[in-house]
PDB file of C-alpha atoms in Angstrom:
ATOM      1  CA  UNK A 884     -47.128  12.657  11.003  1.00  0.00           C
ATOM      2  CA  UNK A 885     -50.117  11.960   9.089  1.00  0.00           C
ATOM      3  CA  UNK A 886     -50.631   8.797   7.080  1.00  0.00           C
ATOM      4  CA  UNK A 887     -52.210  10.698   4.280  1.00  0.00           C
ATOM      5  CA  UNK A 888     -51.019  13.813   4.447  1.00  0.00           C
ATOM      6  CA  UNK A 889     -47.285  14.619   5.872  1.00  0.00           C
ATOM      7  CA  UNK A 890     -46.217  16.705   8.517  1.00  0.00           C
ATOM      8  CA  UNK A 891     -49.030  19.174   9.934  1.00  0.00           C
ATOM      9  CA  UNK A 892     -48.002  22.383  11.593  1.00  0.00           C
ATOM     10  CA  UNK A 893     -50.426  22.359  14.460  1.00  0.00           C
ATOM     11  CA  UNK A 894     -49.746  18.397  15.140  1.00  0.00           C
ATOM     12  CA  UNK A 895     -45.951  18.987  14.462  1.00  0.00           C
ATOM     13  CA  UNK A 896     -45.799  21.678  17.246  1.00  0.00           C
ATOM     14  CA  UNK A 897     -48.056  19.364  19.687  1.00  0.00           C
ATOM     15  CA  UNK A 898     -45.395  16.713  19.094  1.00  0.00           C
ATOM     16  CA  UNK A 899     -42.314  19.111  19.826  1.00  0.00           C
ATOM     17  CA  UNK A 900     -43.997  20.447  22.746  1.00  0.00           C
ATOM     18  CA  UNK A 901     -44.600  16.881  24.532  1.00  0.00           C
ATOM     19  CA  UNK A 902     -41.021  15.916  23.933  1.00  0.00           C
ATOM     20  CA  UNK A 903     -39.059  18.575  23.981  1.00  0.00           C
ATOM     21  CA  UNK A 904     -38.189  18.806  28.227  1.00  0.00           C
ATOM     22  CA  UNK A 905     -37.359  15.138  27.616  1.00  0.00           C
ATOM     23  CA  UNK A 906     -34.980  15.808  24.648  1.00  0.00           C
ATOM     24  CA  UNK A 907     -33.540  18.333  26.672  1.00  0.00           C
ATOM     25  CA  UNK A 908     -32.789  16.371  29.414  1.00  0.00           C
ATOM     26  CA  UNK A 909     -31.411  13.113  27.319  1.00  0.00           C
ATOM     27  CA  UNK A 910     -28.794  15.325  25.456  1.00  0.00           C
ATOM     28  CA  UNK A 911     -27.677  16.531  28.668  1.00  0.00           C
ATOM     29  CA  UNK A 912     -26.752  13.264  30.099  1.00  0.00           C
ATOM     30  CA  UNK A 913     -25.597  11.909  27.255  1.00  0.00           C
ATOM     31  CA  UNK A 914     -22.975  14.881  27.225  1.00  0.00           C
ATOM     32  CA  UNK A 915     -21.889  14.162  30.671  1.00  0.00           C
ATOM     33  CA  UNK A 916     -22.878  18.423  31.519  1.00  0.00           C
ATOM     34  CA  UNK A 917     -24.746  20.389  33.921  1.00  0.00           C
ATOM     35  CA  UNK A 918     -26.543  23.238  33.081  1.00  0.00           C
ATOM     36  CA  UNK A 919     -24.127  25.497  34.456  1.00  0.00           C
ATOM     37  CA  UNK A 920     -21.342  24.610  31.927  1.00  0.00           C
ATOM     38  CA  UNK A 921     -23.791  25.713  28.978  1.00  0.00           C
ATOM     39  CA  UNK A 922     -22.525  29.001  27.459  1.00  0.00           C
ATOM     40  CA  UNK A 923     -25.638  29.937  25.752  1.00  0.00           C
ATOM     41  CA  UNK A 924     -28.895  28.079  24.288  1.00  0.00           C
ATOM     42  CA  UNK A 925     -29.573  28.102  20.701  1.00  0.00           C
ATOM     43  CA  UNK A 926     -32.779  27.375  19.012  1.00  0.00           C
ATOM     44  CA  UNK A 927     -34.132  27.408  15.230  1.00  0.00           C
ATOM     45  CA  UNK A 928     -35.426  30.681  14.568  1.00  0.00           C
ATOM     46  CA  UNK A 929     -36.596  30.307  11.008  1.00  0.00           C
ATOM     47  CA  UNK A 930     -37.138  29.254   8.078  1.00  0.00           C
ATOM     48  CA  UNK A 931     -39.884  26.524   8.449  1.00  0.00           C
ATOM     49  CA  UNK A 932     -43.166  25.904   9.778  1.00  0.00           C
ATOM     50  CA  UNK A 933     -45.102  28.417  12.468  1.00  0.00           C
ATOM     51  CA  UNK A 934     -46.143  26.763  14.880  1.00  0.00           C
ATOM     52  CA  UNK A 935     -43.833  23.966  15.894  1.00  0.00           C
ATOM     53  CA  UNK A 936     -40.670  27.003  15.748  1.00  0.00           C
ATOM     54  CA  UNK A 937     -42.741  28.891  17.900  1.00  0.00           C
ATOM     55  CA  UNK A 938     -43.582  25.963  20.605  1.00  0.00           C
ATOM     56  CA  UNK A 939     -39.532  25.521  20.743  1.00  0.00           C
ATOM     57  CA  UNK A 940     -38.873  28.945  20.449  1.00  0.00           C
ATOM     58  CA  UNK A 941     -41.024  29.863  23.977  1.00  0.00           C
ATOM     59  CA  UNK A 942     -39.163  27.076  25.808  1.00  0.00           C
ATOM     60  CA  UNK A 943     -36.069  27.730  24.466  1.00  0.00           C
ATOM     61  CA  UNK A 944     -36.391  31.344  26.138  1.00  0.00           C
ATOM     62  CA  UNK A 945     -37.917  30.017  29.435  1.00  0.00           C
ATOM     63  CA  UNK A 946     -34.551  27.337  29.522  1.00  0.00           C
ATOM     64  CA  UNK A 947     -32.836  30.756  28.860  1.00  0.00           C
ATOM     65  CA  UNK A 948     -34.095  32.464  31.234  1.00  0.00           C
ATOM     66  CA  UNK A 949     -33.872  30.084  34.131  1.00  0.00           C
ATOM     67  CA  UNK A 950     -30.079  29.501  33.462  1.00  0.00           C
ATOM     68  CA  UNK A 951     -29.214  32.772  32.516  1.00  0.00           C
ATOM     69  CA  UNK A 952     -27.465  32.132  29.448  1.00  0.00           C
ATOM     70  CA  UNK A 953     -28.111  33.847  26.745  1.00  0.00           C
ATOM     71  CA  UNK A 954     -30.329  33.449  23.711  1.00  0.00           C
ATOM     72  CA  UNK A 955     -28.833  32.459  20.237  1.00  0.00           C
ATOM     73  CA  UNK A 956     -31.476  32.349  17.581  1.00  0.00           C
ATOM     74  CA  UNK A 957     -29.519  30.129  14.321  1.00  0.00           C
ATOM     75  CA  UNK A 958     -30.623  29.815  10.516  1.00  0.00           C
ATOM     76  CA  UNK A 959     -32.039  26.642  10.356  1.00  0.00           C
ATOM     77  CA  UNK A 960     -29.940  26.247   6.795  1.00  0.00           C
ATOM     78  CA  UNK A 961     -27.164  27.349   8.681  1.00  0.00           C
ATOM     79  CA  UNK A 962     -27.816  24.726  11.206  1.00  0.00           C
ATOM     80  CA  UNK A 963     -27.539  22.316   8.942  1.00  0.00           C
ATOM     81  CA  UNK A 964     -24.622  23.261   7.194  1.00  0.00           C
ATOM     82  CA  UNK A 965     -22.510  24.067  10.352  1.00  0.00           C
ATOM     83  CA  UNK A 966     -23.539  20.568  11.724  1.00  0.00           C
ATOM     84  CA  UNK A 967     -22.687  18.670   8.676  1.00  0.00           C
ATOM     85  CA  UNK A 968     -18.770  20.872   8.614  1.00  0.00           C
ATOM     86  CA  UNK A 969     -18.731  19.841  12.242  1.00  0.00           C
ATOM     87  CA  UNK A 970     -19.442  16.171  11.808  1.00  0.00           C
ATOM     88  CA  UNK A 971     -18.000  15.455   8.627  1.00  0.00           C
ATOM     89  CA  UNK A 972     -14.885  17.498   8.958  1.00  0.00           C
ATOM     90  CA  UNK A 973     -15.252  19.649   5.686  1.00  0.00           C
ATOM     91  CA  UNK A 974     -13.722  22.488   5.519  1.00  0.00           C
ATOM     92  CA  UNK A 975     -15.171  24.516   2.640  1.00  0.00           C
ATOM     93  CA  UNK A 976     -17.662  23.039   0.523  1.00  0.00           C
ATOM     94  CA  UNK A 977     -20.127  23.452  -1.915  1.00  0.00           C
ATOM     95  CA  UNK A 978     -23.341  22.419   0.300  1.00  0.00           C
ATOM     96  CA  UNK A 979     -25.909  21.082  -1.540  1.00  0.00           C
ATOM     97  CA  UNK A 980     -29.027  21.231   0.858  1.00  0.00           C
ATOM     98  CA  UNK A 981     -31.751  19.242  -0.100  1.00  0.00           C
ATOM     99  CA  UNK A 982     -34.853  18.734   2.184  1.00  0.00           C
ATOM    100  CA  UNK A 983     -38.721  18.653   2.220  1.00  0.00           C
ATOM    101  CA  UNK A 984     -38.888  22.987   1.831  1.00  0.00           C
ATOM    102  CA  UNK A 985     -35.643  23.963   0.485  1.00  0.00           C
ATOM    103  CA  UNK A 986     -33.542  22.693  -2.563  1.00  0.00           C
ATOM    104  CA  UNK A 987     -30.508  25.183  -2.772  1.00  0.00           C
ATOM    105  CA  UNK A 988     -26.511  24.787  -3.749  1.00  0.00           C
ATOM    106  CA  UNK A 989     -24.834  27.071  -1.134  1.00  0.00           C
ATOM    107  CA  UNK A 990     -20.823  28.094  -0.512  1.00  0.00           C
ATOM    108  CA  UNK A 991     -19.064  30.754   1.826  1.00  0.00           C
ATOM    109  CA  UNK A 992     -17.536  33.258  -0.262  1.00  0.00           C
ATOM    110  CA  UNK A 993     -16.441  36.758   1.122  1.00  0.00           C
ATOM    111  CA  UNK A 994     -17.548  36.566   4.605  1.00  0.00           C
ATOM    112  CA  UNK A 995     -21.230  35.131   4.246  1.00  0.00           C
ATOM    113  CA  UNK A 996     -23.024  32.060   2.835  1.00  0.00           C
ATOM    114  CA  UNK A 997     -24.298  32.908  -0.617  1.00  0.00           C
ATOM    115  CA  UNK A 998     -26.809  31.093  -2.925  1.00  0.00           C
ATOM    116  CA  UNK A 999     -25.451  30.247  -6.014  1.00  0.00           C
ATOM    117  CA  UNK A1000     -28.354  28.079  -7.522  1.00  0.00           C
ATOM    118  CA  UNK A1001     -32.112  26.695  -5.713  1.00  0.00           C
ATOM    119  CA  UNK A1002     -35.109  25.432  -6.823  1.00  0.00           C
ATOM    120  CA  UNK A1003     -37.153  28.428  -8.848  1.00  0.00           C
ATOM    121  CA  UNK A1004     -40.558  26.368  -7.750  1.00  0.00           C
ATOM    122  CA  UNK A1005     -40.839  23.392  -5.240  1.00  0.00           C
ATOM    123  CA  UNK A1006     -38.380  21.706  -3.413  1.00  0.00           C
ATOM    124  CA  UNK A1007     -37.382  18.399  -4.127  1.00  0.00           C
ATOM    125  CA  UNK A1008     -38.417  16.712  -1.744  1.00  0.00           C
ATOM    126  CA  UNK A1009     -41.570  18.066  -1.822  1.00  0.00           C
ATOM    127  CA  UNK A1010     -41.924  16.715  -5.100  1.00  0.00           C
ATOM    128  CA  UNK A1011     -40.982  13.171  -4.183  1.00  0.00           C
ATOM    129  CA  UNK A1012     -43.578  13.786  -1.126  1.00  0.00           C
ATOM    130  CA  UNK A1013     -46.437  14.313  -3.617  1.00  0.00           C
ATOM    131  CA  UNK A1014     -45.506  11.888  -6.067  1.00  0.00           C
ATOM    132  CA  UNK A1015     -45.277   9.381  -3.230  1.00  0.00           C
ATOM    133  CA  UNK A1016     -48.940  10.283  -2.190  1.00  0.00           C
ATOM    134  CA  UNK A1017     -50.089   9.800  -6.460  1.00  0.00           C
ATOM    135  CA  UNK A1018     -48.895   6.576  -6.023  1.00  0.00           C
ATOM    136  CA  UNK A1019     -49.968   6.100  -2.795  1.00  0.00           C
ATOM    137  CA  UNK A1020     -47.041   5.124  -1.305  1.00  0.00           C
ATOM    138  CA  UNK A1021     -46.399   4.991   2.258  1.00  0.00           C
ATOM    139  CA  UNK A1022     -45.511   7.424   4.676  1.00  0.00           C
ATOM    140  CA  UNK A1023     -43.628   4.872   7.017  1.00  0.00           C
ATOM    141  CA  UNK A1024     -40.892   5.286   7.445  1.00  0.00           C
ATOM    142  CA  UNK A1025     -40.759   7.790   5.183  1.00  0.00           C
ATOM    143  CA  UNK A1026     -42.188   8.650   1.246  1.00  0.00           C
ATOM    144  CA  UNK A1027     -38.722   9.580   0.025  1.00  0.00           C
ATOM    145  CA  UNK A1028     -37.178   6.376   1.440  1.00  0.00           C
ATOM    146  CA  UNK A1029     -39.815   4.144  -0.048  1.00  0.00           C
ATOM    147  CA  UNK A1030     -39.505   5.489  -3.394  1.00  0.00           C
ATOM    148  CA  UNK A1031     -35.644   5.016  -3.086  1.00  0.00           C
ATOM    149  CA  UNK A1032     -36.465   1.147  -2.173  1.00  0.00           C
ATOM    150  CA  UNK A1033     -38.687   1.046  -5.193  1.00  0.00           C
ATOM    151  CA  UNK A1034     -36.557   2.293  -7.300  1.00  0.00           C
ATOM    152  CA  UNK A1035     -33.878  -0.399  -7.122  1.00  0.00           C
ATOM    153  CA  UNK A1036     -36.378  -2.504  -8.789  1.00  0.00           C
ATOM    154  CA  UNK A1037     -36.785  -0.492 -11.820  1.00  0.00           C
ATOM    155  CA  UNK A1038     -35.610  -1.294 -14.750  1.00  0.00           C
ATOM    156  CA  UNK A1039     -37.134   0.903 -17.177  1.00  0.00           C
ATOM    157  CA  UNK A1040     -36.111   4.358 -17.787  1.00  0.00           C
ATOM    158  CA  UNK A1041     -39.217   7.130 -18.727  1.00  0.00           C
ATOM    159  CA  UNK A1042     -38.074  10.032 -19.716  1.00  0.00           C
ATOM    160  CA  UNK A1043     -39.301  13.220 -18.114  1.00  0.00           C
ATOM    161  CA  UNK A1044     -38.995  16.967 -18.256  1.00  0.00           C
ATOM    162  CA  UNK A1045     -35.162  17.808 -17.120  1.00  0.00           C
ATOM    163  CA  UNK A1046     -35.272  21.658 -16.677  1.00  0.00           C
ATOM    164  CA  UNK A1047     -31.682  23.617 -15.656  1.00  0.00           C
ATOM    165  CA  UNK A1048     -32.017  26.702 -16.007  1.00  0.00           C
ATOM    166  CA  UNK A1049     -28.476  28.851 -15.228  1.00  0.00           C
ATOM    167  CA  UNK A1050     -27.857  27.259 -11.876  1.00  0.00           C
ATOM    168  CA  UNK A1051     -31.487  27.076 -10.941  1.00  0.00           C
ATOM    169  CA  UNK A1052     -33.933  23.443 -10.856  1.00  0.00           C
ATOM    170  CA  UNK A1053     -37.200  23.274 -11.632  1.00  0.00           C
ATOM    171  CA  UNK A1054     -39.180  20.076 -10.419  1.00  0.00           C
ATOM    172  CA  UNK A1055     -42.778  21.321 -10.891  1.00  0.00           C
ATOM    173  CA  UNK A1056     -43.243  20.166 -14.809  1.00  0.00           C
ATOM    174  CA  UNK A1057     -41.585  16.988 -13.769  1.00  0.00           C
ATOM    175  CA  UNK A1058     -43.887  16.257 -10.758  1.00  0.00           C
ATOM    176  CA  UNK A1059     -47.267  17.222 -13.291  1.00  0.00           C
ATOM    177  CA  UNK A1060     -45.781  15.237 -16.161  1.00  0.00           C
ATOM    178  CA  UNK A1061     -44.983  12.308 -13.217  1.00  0.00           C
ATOM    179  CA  UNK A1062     -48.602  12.707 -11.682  1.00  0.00           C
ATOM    180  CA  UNK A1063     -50.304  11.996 -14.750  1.00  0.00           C
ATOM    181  CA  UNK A1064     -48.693   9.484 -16.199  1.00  0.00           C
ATOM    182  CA  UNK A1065     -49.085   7.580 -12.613  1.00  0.00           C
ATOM    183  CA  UNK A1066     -52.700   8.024 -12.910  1.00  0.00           C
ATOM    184  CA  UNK A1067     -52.564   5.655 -15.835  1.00  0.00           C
ATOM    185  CA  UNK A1068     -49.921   3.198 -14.099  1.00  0.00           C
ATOM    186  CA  UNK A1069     -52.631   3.179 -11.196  1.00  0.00           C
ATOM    187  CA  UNK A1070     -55.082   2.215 -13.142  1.00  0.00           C
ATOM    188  CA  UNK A1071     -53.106  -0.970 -14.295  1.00  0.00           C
ATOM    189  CA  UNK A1072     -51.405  -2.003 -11.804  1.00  0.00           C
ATOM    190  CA  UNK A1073     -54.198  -0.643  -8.501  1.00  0.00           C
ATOM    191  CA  UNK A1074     -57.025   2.210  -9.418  1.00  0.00           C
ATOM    192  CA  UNK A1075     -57.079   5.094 -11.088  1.00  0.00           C
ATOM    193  CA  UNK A1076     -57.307   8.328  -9.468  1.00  0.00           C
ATOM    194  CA  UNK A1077     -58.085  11.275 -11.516  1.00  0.00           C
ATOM    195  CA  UNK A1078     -56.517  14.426 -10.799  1.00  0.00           C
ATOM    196  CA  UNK A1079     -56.320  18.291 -12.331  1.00  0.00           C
ATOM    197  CA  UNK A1080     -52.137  18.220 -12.695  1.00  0.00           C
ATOM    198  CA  UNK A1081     -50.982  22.076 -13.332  1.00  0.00           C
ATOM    199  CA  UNK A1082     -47.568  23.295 -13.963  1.00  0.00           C
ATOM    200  CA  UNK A1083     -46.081  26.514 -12.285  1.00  0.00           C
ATOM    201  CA  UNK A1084     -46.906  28.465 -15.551  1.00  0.00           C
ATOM    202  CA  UNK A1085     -49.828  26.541 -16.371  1.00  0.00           C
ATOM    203  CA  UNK A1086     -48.370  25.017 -19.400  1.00  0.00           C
ATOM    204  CA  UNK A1087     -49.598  21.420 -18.142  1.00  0.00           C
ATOM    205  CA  UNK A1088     -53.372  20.454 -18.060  1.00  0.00           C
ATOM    206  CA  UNK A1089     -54.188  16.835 -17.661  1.00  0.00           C
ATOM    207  CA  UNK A1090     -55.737  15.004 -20.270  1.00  0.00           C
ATOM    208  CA  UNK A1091     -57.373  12.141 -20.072  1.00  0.00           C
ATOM    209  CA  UNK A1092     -55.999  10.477 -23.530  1.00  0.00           C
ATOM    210  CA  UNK A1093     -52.767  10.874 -22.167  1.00  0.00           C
ATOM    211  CA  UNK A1094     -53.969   8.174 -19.139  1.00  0.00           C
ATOM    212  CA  UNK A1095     -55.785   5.761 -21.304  1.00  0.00           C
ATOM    213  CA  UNK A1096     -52.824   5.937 -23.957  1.00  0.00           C
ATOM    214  CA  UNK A1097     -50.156   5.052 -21.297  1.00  0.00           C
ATOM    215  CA  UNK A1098     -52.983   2.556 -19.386  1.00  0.00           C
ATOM    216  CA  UNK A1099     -53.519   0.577 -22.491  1.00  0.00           C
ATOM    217  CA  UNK A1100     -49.222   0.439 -23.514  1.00  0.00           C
ATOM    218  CA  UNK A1101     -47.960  -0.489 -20.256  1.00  0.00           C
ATOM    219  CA  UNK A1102     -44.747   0.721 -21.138  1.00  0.00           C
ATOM    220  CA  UNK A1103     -43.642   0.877 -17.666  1.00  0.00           C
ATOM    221  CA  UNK A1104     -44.558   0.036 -13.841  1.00  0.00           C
ATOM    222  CA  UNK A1105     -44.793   2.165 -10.467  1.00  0.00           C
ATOM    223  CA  UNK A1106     -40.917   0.655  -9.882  1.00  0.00           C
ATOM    224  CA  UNK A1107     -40.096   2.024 -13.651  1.00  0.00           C
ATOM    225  CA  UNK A1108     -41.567   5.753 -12.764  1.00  0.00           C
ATOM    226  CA  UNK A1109     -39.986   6.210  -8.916  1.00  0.00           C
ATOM    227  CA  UNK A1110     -36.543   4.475 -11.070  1.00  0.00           C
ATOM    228  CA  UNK A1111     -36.869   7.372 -13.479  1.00  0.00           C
ATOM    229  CA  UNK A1112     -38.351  10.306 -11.398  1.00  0.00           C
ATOM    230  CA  UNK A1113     -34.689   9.930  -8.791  1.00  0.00           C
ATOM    231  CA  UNK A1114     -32.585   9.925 -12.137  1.00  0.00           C
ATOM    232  CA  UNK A1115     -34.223  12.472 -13.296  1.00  0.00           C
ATOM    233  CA  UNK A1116     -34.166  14.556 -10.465  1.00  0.00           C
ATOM    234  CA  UNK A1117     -30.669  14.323  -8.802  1.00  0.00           C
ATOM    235  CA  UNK A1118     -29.075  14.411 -12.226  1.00  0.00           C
ATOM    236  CA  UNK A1119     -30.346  17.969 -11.978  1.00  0.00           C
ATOM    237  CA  UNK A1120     -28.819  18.641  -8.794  1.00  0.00           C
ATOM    238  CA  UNK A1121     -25.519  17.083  -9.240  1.00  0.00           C
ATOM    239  CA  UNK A1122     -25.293  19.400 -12.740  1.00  0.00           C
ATOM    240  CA  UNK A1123     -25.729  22.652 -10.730  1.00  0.00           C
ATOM    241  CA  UNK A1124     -23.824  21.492  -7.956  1.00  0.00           C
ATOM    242  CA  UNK A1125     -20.843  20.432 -10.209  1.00  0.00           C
ATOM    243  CA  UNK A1126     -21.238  24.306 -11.745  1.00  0.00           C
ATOM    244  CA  UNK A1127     -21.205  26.051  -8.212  1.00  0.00           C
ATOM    245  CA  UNK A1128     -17.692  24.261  -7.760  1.00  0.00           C
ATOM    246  CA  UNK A1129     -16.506  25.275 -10.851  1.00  0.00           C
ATOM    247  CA  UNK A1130     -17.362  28.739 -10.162  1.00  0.00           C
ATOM    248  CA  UNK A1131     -15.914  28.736  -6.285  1.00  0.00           C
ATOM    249  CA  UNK A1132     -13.546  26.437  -7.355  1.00  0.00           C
ATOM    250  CA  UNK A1133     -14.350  24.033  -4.365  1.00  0.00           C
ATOM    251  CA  UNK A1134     -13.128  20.636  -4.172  1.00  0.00           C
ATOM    252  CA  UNK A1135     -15.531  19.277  -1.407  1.00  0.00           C
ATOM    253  CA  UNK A1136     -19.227  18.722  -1.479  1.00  0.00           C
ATOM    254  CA  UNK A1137     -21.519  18.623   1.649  1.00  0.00           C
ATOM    255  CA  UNK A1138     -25.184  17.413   1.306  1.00  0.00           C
ATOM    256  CA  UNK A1139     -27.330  18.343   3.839  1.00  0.00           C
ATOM    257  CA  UNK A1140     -31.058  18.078   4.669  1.00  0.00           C
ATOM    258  CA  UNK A1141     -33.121  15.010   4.663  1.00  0.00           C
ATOM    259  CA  UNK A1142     -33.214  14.249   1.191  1.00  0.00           C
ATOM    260  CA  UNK A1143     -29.474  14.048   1.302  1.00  0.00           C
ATOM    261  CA  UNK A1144     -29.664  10.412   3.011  1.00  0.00           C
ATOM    262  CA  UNK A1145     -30.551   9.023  -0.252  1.00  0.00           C
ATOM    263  CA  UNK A1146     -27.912   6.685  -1.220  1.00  0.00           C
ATOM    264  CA  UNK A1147     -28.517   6.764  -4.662  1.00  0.00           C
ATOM    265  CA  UNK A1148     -27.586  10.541  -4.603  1.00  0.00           C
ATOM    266  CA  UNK A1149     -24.777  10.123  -2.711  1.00  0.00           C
ATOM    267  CA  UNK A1150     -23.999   7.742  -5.033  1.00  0.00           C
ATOM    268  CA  UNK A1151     -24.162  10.068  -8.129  1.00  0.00           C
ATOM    269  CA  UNK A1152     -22.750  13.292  -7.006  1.00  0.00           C
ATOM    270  CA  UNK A1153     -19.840  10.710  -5.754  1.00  0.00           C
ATOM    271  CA  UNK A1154     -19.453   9.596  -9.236  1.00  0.00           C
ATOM    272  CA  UNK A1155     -19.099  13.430 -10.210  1.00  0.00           C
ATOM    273  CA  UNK A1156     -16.559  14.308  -7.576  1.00  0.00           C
ATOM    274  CA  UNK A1157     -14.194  11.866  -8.273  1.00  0.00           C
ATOM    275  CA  UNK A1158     -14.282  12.704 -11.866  1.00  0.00           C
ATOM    276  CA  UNK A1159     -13.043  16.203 -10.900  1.00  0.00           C
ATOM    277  CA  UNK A1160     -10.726  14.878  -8.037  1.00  0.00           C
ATOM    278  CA  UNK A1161     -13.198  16.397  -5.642  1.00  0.00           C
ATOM    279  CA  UNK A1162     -14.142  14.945  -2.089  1.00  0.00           C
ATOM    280  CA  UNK A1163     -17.853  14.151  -1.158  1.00  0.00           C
ATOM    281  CA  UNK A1164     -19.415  14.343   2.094  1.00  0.00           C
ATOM    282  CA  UNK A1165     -22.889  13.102   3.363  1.00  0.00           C
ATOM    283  CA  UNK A1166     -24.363  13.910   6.885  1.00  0.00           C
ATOM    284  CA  UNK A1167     -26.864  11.862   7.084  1.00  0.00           C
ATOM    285  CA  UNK A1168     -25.209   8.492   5.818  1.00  0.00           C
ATOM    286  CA  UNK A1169     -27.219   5.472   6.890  1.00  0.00           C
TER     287      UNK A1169
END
């Protein structure tokens, strides 16, 4: 992963293809199986990025091949819903699947998975991936997790564009109204760094004033702005979430993706799901 500039396809699929024999090989032993007692392999076909699904995708068919077992391309949001049932032990929830490319609130009803409410823009956590880089925060171990850290030291709340639309998000005003006003922070509390911030629709041009104004105030600090930008956002996915129940009239929630490790998430859609006597559950909890 690049320090500067996230995960890049062609390096991404470079990494996978260097470790993926040795993966294969560790998950076997640590299973206790032989290759014989596989009944078929499964690989991510899609969604995601070119190149590294391809690398996997080629050995995936070779391993295939050579064992003759057969082939079993998944959903990678299936994948990740499926695993999170399987290790959490839900039964029918209201998935909430939150990652770098996808933001979507997902439940099984008649015989299929069905969308009932996802970003209409960017995901969210490409949005906390760009703010992180505005603020230059670093990419180790993570920017999502360093934000999160940063934000238990805030004690300030900003406000910032909260847009629900039906069951639909949208997080690209926030991230331009977010990127701006950081430009200003930076230039108090590191350097400024000027940049052309546009909305989806366009209906958010940078403006200089607005950076000197909020420069020469100091109303808040980088702690105050990553504090506000995760209230901001997961408020917004806990409201659509909670509405997707109420529609399906679910009683478990499943979070999903890597986003979803965030404990401060957890620890707001928990907060809603008791209130309705529901049951959270969190597959990545640290």
């Amino acid at each position: 992963m690049s320090t500067t500039k996230g995960f890049l396809p062609s390096d991404t699929a470079r990494h996978h293809r260097s470790c993926i024999l040795e993966v294969l090989k560790e998950a076997l032993e640590e299973a206790n199986l032989q290759a014989r007692e596989i009944d078929c392999v499964a690989y991510t076909k899609g969604p995601g990025m070119g190149a590294p699904l391809l690398s996997v995708a080629i050995v995936a068919r070779t391993v295939a091949q050579l064992w003759k077992k057969p082939l079993l391309g998944v959903n990678h949001c299936i994948g990740h819903i499926e695993m999170g049932r399987l290790i959490t032990g839900a039964v029918n929830p209201t998935v909430l699947y939150v990652s770098g490319g996808n933001t979507q609130v997902i439940a099984y009803s008649e015989h299929r998975y069905r969308i009932f409410g996802e970003t209409i823009d960017i995901a969210v956590g490409n949005c906390l991936d760009r703010f992180a880089r505005v603020l230059k925060i670093s990419n180790d171990p993570s920017p999502g997790y360093n934000i999160e850290q940063m934000a238990k030291k805030g004690k300030t709340f900003v406000e910032l564009p909260y847009t629900v639309k039906g069951m639909d998000v949208s997080f690209s005003g926030i991230l331009s109204h977010t990127e701006v006003n950081s430009v200003s922070i930076l230039g108090k509390f590191g350097s400024i760094r000027h940049i052309h911030c546009f909305s989806q629709d366009d209906s958010f041009i940078f403006k200089p004033d607005v950076a000197h104004k909020m420069l020469s105030s100091g109303e808040c600090t980088p702690e105050d702005l990553c504090f506000s930008l995760q209230e901001t956002l997961f408020s917004m996915l806990v409201e659509i979430t909670e509405r997707a129940m109420a529609h399906c009239g679910s009683q478990e929630v499943l979070i999903v993706g890597g986003v979803g490790c965030n404990l401060r998430l957890q620890e707001m859609m928990e907060a809603m799901c008791k209130e309705r006597g529901a049951k959270l559950f969190a597959t990545d909890e640290r």
